Coordinates of C-alpha atoms and ligand atoms in Angstrom, one line a residue:
X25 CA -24.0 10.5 -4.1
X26 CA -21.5 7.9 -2.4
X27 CA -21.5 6.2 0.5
X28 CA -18.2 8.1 1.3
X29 CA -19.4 11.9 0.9
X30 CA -18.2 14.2 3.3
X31 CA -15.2 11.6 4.2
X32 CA -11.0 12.2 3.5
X33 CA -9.0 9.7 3.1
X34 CA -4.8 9.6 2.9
X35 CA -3.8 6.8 0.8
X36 CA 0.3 6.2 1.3
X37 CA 2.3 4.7 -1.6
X38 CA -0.4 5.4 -4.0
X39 CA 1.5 7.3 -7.3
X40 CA 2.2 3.6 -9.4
X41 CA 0.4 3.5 -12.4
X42 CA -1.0 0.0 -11.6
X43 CA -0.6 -0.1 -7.9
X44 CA -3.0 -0.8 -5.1
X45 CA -2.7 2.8 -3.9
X46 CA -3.8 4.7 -7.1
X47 CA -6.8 1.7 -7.5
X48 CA -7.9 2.5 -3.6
X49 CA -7.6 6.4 -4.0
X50 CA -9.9 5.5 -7.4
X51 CA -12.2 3.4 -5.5
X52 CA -12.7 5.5 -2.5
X53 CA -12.9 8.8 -5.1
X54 CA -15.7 7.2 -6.7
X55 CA -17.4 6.3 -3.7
X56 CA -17.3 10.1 -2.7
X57 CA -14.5 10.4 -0.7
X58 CA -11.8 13.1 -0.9
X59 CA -8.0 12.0 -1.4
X60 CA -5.0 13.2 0.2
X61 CA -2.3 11.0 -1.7
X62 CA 1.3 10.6 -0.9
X63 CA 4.5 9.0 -2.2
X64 CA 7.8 9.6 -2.3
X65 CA 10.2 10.9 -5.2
X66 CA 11.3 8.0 -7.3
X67 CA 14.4 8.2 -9.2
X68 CA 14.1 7.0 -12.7
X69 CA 16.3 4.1 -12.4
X70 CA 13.4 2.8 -9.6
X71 CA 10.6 3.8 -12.2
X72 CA 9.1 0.4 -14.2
X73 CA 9.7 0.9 -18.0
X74 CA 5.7 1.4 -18.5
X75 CA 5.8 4.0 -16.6
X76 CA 8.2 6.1 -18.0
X77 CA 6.8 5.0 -21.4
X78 CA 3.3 6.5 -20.7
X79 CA 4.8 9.6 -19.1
X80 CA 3.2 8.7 -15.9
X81 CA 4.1 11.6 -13.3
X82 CA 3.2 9.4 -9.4
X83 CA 0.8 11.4 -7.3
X84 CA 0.4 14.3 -10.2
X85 CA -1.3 11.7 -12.4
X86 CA -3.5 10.2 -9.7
X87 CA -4.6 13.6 -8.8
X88 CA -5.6 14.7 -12.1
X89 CA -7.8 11.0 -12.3
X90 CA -9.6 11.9 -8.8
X91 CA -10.5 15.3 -10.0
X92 CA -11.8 14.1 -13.5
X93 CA -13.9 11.9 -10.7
X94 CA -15.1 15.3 -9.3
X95 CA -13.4 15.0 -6.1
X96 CA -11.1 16.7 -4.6
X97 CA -7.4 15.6 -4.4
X98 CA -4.5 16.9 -2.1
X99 CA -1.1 15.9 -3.6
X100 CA 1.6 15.3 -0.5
X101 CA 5.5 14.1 -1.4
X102 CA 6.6 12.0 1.7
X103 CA 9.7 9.5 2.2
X104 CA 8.4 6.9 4.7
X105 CA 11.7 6.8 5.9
X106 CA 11.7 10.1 8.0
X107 CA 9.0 10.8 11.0
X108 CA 9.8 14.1 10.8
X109 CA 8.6 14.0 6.9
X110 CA 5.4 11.2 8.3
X111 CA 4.2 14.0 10.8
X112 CA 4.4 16.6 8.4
X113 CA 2.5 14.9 5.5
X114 CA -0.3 14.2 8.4
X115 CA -0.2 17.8 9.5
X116 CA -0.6 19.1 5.8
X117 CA -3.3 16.7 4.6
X118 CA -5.4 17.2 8.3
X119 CA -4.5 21.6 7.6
X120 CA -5.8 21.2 4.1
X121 CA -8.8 19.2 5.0
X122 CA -9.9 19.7 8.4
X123 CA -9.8 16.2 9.3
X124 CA -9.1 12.7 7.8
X125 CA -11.0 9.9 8.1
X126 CA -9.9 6.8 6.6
X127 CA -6.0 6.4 6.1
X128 CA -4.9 3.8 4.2
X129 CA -1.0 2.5 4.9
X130 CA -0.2 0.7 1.6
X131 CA 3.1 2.0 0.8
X132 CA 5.9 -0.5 0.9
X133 CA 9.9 -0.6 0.0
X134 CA 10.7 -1.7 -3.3
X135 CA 11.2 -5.7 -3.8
X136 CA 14.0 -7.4 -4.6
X137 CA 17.1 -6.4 -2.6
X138 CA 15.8 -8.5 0.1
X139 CA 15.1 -12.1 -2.1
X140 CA 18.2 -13.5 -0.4
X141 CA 18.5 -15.8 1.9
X142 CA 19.1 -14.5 5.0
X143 CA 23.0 -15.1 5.6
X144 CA 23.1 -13.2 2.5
X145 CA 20.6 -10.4 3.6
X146 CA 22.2 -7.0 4.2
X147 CA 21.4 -4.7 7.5
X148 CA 20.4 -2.0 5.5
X149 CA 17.9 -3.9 3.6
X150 CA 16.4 -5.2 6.7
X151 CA 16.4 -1.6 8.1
X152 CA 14.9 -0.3 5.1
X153 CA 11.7 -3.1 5.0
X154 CA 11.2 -2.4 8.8
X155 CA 11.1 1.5 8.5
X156 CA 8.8 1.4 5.4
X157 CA 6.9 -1.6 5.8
X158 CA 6.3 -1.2 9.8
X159 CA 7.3 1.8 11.5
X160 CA 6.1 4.1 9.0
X161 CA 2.6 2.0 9.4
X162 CA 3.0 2.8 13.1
X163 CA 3.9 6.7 12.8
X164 CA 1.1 7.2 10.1
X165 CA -1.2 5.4 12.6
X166 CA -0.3 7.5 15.5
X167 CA -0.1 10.8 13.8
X168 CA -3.6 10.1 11.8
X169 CA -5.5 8.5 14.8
X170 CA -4.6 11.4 17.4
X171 CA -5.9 13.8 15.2
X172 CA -9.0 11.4 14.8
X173 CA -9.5 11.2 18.7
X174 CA -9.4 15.7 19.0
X175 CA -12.4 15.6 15.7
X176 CA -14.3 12.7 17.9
X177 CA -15.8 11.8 14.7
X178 CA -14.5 7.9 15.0
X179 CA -12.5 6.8 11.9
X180 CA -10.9 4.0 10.1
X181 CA -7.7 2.6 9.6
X182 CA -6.7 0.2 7.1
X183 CA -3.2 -1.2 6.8
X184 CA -2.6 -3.3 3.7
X185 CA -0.2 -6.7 4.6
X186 CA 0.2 -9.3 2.5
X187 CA -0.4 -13.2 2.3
X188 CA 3.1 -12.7 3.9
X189 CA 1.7 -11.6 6.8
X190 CA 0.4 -14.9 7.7
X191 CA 3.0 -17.2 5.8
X192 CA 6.4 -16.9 4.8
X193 CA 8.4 -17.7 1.5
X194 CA 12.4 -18.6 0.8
X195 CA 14.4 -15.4 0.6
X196 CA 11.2 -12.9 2.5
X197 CA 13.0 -12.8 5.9
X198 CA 12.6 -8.8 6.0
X199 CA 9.4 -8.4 4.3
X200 CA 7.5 -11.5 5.8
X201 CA 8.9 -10.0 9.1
X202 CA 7.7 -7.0 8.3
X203 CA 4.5 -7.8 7.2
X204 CA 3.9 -10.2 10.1
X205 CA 4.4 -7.2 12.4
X206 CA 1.7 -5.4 10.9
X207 CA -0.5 -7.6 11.9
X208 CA 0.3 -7.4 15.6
X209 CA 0.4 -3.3 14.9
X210 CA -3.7 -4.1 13.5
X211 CA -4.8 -6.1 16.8
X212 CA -3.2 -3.3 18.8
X213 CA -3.6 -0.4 17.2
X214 CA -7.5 -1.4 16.9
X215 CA -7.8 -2.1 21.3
X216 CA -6.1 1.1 21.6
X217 CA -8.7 2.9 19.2
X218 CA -11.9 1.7 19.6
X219 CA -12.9 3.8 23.0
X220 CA -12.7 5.8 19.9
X221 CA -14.9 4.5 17.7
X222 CA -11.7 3.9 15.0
X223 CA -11.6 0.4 13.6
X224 CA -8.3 -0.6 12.2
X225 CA -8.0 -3.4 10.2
X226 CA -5.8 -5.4 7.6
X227 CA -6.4 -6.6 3.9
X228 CA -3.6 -9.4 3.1
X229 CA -3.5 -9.7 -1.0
X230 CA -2.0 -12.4 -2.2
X231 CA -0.3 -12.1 -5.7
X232 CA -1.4 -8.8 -7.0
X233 CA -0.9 -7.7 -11.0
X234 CA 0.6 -4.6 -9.9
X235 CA 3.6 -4.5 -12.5
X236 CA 5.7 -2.7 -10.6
X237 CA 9.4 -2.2 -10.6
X238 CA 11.5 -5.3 -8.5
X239 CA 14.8 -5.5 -8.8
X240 CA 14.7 -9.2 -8.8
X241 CA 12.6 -9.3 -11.8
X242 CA 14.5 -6.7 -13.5
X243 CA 17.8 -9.1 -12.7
X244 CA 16.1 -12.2 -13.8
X245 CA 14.4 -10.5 -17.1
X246 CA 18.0 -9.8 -17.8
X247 CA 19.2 -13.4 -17.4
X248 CA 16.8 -15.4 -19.3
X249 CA 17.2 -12.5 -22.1
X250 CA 13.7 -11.2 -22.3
X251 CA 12.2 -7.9 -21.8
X252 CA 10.7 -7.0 -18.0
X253 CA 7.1 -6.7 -19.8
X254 CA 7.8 -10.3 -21.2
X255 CA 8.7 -11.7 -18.0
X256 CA 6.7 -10.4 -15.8
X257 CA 3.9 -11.7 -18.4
X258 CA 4.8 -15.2 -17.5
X259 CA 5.0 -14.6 -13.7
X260 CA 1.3 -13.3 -14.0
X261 CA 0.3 -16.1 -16.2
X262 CA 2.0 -18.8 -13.7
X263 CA 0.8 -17.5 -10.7
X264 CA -2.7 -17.2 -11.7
X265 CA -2.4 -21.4 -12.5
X266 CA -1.7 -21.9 -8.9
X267 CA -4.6 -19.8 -7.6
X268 CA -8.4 -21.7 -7.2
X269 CA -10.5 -18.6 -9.2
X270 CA -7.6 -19.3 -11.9
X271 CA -5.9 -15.3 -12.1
X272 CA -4.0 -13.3 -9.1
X273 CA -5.7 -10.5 -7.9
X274 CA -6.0 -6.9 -9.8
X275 CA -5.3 -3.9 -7.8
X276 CA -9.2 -3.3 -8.2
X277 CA -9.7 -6.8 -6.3
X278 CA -7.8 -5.3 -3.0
X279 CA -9.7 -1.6 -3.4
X280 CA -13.2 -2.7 -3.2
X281 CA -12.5 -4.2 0.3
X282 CA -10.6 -1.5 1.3
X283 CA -13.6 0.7 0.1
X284 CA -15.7 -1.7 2.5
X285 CA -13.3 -1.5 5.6
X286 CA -13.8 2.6 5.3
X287 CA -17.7 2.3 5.2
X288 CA -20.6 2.7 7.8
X289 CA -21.5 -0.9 7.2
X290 CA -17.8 -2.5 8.2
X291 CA -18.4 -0.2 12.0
X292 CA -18.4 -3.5 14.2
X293 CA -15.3 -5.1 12.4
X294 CA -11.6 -4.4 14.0
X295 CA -8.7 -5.8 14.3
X296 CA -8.9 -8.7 11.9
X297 CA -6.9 -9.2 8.5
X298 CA -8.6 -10.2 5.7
X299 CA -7.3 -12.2 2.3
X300 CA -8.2 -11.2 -1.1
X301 CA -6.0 -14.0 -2.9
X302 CA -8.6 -16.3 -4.9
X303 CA -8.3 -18.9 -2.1
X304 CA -4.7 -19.4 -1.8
X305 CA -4.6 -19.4 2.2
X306 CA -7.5 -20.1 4.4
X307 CA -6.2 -18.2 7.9
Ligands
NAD413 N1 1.8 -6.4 -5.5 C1 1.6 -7.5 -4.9 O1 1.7 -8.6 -5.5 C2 1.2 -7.5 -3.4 C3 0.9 -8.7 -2.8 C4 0.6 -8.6 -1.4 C5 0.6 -7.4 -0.7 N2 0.9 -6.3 -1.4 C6 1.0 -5.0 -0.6 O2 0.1 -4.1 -1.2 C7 0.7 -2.8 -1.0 C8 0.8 -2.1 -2.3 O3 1.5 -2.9 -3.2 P1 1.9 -2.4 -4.7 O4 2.4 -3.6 -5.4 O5 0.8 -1.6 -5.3 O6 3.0 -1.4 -4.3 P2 4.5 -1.0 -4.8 O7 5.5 -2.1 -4.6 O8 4.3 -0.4 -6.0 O9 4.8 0.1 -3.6 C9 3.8 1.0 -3.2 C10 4.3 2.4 -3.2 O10 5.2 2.5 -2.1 C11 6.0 3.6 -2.4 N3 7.2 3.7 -1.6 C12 8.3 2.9 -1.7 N4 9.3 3.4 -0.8 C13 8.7 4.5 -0.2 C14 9.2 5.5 0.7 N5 10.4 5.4 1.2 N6 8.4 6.5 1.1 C15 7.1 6.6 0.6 N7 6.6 5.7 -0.3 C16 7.4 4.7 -0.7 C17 6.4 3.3 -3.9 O11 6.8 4.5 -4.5 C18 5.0 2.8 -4.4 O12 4.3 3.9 -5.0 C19 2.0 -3.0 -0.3 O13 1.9 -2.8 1.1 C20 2.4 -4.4 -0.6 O14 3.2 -5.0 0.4 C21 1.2 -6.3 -2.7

């Protein structure tokens, strides 16, 4: 018995082998919930090397990890990209289910196109970070919390920023912008909501060993003449020297608050955006 039996959540973004999605949909399986999971279809040149190494198959492989779990898993392919395709995955995972009750947004574009500085970043780019990063957070929420409000049941929401929603780097323009809008989209979102008893909150990781493909690494890896598992090995190893507890985060680290954002005992807590970064930022 969980604390999360009886409850469905919808995890965006969450077929990466290391990702914070798969870890939450873990987290929130073992706690009792059921998973509706999403992601969109990669192509392989946007898969990381480990993951096409291990035969890792996105949403199909986190499914199969929930069930072992004993819970049940609803597999839904979405491009974030496309309301139509936002509504839809809602529509299927609510039709499946009968209702949803925690939906975490933690899907996000692909890094590395935008680490420019910004007379050199693209439209497109900038498009693209919006529409994933933000709007998508926004639709999800909309789509997700209306059907919350007809079940009257309350609900949570949980949108997962970044440290760069509260600070911004050299060469973020479009995903600090982003991610600073998701903030705003949290304190709204949860005024609008809680007549409704849904709480919608934000978790802002700092560095997170999530190993994922960037096209920036993959360019740099390429320049200093080391493997992408090499160098990303040393970005790990330096960033966890500037951090107080001495590591970045794991994926795990960022899914046992998200577990506590979706529980009875976070009820009275909306609006608010919480760091899990070992004391790197303090607001
Ligand atoms: N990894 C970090 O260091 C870090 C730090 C701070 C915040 N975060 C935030 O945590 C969340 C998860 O990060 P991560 O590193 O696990 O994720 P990630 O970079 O692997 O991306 C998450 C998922 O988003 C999916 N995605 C990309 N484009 C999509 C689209 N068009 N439609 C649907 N899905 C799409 C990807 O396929 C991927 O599975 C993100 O919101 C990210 O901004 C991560």
């Amino acid at each position: 018995m969980g604390n999360l039996d009886g409850k469905v959540a919808l995890i965006t973004g969450a077929g990466g082998m290391k990702g914070i999605g798969r870890a939450c949909a873990m987290k929130l399986a073992s706690q009792g919930a059921d998973i509706a999971i999403s992601d969109f279809k990669r192509e392989p040149k946007d898969l990381p090397p480990q993951e096409i190494k291990a035969q890792w198959r996105s949403i199909d492989s986190v499914a199969e990890e929930v069930e072992a779990l004993g819970r049940r898993c609803f597999k839904v392919w979405c491009d974030l990209t496309d309301a139509a395709q936002i509504e839809d995955m809602v529509s299927r995972a609510v039709g499946h289910y009968g209702h949803i009750d925690i939906l975490v947004n933690n899907a996000r574009a692909i890094i590395g196109r935008d680490r420019v500085p910004i007379t050199e970043l693209r439209e497109e780019v900038w498009q693209r970070f919006l529409a994933i990063n933000t709007t998508a957070v926004y639709l999800s929420t909309k789509f997700v919390a209306k059907s919350m409000i007809e079940k009257g049941k309350g609900g949570r929401i949980i949108n997962i920023a970044s440290d760069a929603s509260k600070r911004a780097k050299p060469m973020t323009a479009a995903y600090t912008t982003s991610k600073f809008a998701v903030i705003g989209l949290t304190q709204a979102s949860a005024l609008d909501l809680a007549p409704h008893r849904i709480t919608v909150n934000a978790v802002c990781p700092g560095s997170v060993n999530t190993d994922r493909l960037n096209y920036w690494e993959e360019a740099q890896a390429k320049t200093q003449g080391v493997s992408l598992k090499e160098f990303r090995a040393r970005i790990v190893a330096d960033a966890g020297k500037a951090v107080p507890l001495g590591r970045i985060a794991e994926p795990e680290d960022v899914a046992k608050l998200v577990a506590f954002l979706a529980s009875e005992d976070a009820a009275f807590i909306t609006g608010q955006a919480y760091n899990v970064n070992g004391g790197t930022l303090f607001h």
